[in-house]
Tab-separated table of C-alpha atoms in Angstrom:
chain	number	residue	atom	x	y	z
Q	1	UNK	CA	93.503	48.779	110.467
Q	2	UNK	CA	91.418	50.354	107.924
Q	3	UNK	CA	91.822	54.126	106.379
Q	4	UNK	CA	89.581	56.768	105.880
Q	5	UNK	CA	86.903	56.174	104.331
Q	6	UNK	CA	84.123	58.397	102.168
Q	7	UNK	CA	80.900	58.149	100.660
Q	8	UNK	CA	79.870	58.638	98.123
Q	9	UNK	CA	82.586	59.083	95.245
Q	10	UNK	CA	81.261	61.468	93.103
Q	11	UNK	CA	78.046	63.260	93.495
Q	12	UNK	CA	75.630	65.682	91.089
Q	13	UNK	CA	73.079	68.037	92.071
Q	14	UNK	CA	70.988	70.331	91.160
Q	15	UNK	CA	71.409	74.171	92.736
Q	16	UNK	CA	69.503	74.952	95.787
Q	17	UNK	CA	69.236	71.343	96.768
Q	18	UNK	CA	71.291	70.160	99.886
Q	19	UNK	CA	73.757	66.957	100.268
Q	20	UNK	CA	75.150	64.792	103.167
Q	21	UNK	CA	78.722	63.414	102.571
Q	22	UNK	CA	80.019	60.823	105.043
Q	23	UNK	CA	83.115	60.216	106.344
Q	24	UNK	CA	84.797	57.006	108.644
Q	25	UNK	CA	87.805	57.935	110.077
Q	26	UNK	CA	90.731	55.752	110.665
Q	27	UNK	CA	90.643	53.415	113.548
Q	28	UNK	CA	91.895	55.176	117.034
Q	29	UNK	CA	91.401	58.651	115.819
Q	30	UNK	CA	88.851	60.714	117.304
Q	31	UNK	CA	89.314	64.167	115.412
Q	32	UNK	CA	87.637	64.582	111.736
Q	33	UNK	CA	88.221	67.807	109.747
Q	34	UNK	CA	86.787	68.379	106.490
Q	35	UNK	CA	88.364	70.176	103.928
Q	36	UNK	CA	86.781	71.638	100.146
Q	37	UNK	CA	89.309	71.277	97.230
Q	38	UNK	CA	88.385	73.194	93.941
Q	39	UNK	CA	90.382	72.296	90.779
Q	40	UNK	CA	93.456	73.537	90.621
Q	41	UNK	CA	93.519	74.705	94.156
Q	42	UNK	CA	94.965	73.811	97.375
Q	43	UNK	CA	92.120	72.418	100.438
Q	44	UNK	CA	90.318	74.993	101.996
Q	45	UNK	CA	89.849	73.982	106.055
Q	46	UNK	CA	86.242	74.037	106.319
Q	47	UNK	CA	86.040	72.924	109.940
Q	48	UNK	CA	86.967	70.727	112.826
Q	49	UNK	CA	84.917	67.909	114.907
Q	50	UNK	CA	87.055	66.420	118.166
Q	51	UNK	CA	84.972	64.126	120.471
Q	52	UNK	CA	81.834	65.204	118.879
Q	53	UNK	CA	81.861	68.779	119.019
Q	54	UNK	CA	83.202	71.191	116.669
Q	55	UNK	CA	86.418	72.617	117.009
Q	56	UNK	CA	87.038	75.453	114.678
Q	57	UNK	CA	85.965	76.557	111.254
Q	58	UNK	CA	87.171	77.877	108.483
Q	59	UNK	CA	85.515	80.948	106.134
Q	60	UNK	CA	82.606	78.860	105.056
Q	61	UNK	CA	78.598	80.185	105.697
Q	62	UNK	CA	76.875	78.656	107.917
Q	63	UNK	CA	74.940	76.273	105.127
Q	64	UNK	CA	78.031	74.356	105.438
Q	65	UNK	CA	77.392	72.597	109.284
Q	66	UNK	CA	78.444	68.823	110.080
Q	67	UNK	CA	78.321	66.026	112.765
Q	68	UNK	CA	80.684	63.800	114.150
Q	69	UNK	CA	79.173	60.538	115.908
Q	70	UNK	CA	80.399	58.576	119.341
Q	71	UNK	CA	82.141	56.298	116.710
Q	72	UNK	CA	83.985	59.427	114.960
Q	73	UNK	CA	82.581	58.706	111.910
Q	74	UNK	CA	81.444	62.314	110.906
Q	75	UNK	CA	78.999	63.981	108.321
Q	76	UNK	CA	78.747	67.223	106.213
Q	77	UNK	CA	76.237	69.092	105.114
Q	78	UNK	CA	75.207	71.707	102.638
Q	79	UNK	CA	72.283	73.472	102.247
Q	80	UNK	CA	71.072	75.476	98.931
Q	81	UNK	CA	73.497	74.520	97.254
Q	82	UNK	CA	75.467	77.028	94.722
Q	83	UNK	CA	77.485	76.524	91.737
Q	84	UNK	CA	80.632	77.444	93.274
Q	85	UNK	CA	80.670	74.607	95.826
Q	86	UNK	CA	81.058	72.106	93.044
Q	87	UNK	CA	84.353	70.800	94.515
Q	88	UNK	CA	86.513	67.432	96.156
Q	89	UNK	CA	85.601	67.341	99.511
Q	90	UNK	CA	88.050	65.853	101.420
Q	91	UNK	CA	87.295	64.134	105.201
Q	92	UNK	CA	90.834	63.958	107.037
Q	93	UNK	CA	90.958	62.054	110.674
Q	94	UNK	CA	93.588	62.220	113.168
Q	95	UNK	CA	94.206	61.299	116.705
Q	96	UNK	CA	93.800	64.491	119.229
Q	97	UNK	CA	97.574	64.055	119.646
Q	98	UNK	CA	99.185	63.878	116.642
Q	99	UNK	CA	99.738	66.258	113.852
Q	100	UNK	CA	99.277	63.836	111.468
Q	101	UNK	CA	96.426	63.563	109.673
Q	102	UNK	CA	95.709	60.741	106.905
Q	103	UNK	CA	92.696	62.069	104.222
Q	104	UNK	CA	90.327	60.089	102.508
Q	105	UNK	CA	89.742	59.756	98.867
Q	106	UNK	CA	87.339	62.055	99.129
Q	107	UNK	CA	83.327	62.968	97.057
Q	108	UNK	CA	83.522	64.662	94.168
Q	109	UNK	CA	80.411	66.850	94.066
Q	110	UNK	CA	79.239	68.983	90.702
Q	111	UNK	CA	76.305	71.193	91.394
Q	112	UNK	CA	74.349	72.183	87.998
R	1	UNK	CA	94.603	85.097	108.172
R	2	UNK	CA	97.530	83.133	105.956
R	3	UNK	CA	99.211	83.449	102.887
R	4	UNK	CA	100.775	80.908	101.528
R	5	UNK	CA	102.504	81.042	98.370
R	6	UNK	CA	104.174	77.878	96.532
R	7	UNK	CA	105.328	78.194	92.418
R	8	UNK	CA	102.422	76.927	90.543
R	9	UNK	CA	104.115	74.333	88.515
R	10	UNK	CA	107.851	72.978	88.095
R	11	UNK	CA	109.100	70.649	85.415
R	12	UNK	CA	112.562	68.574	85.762
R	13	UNK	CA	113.920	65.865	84.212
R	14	UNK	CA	113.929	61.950	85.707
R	15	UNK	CA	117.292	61.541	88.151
R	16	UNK	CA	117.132	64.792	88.559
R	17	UNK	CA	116.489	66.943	91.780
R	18	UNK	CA	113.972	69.568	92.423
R	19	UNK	CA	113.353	71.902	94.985
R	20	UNK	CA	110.051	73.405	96.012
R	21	UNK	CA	109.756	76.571	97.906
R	22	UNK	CA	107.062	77.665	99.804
R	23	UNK	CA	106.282	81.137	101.862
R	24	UNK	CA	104.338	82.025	104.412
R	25	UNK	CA	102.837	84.773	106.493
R	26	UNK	CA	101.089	83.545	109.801
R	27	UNK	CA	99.982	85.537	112.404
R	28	UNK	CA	100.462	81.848	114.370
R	29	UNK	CA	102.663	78.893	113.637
R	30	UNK	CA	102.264	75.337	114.871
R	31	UNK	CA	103.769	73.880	112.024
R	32	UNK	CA	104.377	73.147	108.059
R	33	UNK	CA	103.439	70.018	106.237
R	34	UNK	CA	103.995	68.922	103.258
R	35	UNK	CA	101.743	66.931	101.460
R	36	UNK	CA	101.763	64.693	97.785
R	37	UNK	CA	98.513	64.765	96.068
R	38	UNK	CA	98.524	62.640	92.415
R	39	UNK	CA	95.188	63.753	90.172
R	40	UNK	CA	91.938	62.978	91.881
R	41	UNK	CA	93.695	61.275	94.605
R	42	UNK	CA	93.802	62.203	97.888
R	43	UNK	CA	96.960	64.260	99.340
R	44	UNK	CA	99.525	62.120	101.018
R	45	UNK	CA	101.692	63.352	104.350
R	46	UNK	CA	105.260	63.496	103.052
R	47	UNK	CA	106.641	65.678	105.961
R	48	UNK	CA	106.062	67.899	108.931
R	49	UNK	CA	109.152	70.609	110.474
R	50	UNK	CA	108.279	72.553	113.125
R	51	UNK	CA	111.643	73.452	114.483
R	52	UNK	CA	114.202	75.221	112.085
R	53	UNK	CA	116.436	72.764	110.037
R	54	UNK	CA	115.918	70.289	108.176
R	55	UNK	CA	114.469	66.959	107.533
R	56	UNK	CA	115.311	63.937	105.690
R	57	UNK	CA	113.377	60.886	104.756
R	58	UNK	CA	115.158	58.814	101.851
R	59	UNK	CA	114.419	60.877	98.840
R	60	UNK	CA	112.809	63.358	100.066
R	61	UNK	CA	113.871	66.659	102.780
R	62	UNK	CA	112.089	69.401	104.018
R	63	UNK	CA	113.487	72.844	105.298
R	64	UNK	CA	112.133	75.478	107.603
R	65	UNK	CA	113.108	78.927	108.392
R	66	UNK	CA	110.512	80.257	110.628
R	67	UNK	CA	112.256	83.577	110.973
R	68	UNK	CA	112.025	83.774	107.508
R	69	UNK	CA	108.835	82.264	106.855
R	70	UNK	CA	110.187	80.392	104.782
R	71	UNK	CA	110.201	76.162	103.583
R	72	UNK	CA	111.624	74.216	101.265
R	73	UNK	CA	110.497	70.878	99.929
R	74	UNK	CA	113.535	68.723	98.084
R	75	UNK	CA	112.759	65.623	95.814
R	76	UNK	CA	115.826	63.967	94.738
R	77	UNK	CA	116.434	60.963	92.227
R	78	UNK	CA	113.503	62.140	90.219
R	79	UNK	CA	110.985	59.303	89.577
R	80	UNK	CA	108.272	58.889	86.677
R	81	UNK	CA	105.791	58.281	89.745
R	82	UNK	CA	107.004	61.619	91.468
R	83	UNK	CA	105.125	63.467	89.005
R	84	UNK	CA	102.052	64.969	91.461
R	85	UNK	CA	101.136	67.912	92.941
R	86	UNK	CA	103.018	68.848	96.033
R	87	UNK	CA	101.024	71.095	98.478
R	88	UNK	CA	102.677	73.039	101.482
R	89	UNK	CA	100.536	73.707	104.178
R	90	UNK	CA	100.275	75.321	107.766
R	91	UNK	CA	99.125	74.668	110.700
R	92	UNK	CA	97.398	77.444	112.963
R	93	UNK	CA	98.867	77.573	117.078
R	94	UNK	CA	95.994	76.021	118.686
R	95	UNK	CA	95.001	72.274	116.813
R	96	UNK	CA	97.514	70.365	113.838
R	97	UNK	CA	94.530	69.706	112.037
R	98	UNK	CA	93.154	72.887	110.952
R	99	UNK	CA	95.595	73.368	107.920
R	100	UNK	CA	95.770	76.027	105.707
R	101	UNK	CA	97.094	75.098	102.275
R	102	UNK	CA	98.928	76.733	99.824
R	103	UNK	CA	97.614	75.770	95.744
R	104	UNK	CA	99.750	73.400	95.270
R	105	UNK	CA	103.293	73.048	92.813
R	106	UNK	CA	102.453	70.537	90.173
R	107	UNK	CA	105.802	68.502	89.035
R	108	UNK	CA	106.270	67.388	86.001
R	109	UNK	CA	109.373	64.945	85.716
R	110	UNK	CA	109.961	64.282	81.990
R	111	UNK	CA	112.172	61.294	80.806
């Protein structure tokens, strides 16, 4: 059984360019959420994909949107990028049942 | 909204015990994890009470008063490795996976 995977592992932009990070969730789980991590903070929920379709989100603007695909394997992306989203961003998958949730090792993205 | 307010860091000695609090104000509850998170690693599940009590898994327990809004996190027999950040974290009434995390207590355990 593999874990979560994420790609890539660290990432550097420039501001007002956009970026897709990519997430494989754990084998059997069909729920990704994605989560932004700034140094020294706790995750912020950013939002929710179950069976495709989003469910729930978190105080981000809409720049931030994602995908999740019939495999689960999900995507985010951010548009015109800012200086302040230079953060970890952590994918975490879970089965639909089931509080747990196992995270990836997330992408480390600096914005410039 | 949530607040959710942990000690930012802790320092104790190896052997030793430590206990992490944690507070929160929900206008739902569904749940409170705890997580381990080791620098620029990813944050590990370590526990999950959502009935008051507590919880023990070998070194480690976890406490909940929900009346009180109010958790504890309890790491005994200190270990070199046990020196992470330790993030408490709640879930909102309708989905576990929508968590809202507090910043995290870094721990420190000194020889």
């Amino acid at each position: 059984e593999t874990g979560v995977t994420q790609s890539p592992t660290h990432l550097i932009k420039t501001r007002g360019q956009q970026v897709t990070l990519r997430c494989s969730s754990q084998s059997g789980h069909n729920t990704v959420s994605w989560y932004q991590q700034a140094l020294g903070q706790g995750p912020q929920f950013i939002f929710q994909y179950y069976r495709e379709e989003e469910n729930g989100r978190g105080n981000f603007p809409p720049r931030f949107s994602g995908l999740q695909f019939p495999n689960y394997s999900s995507e985010l992306n951010v548009n015109a990028l800012e200086l302040d989203d230079s953060a970890l961003y952590l994918c975490a998958s879970s089965r639909g049942d089931s509080y747990e949730q196992y995270f990836g090792p997330g992408t480390r993205l600096t914005v410039t | 909204g949530q607040n959710i307010d942990q000690p930012t860091e802790m320092t104790a000695t190896e052997g030793a015990i430590v206990q992490i609090n944690c507070t929160y104000q929900t206008s739902g509850f569904n749940g409170l994890f705890w997580y381990q998170q080791h620098a620029g690693e990813a944050p590990t599940f370590l526990s999950y009470n959502v009935l008051d009590g507590l919880e023990e898994k070998g070194r480690f327990s976890s406490f909940l008063s929900r009346s009180k809004g109010y958790s504890y996190l309890l790491l005994k027999e200190l270990q070199m490795k046990d020196s992470a950040s330790y993030l408490c974290a709640v879930s909102e009434t309708d989905s576990w996976g929508k968590l809202q995390f507090g910043a995290g207590t870094q721990v420190v355990v000194t020889p």
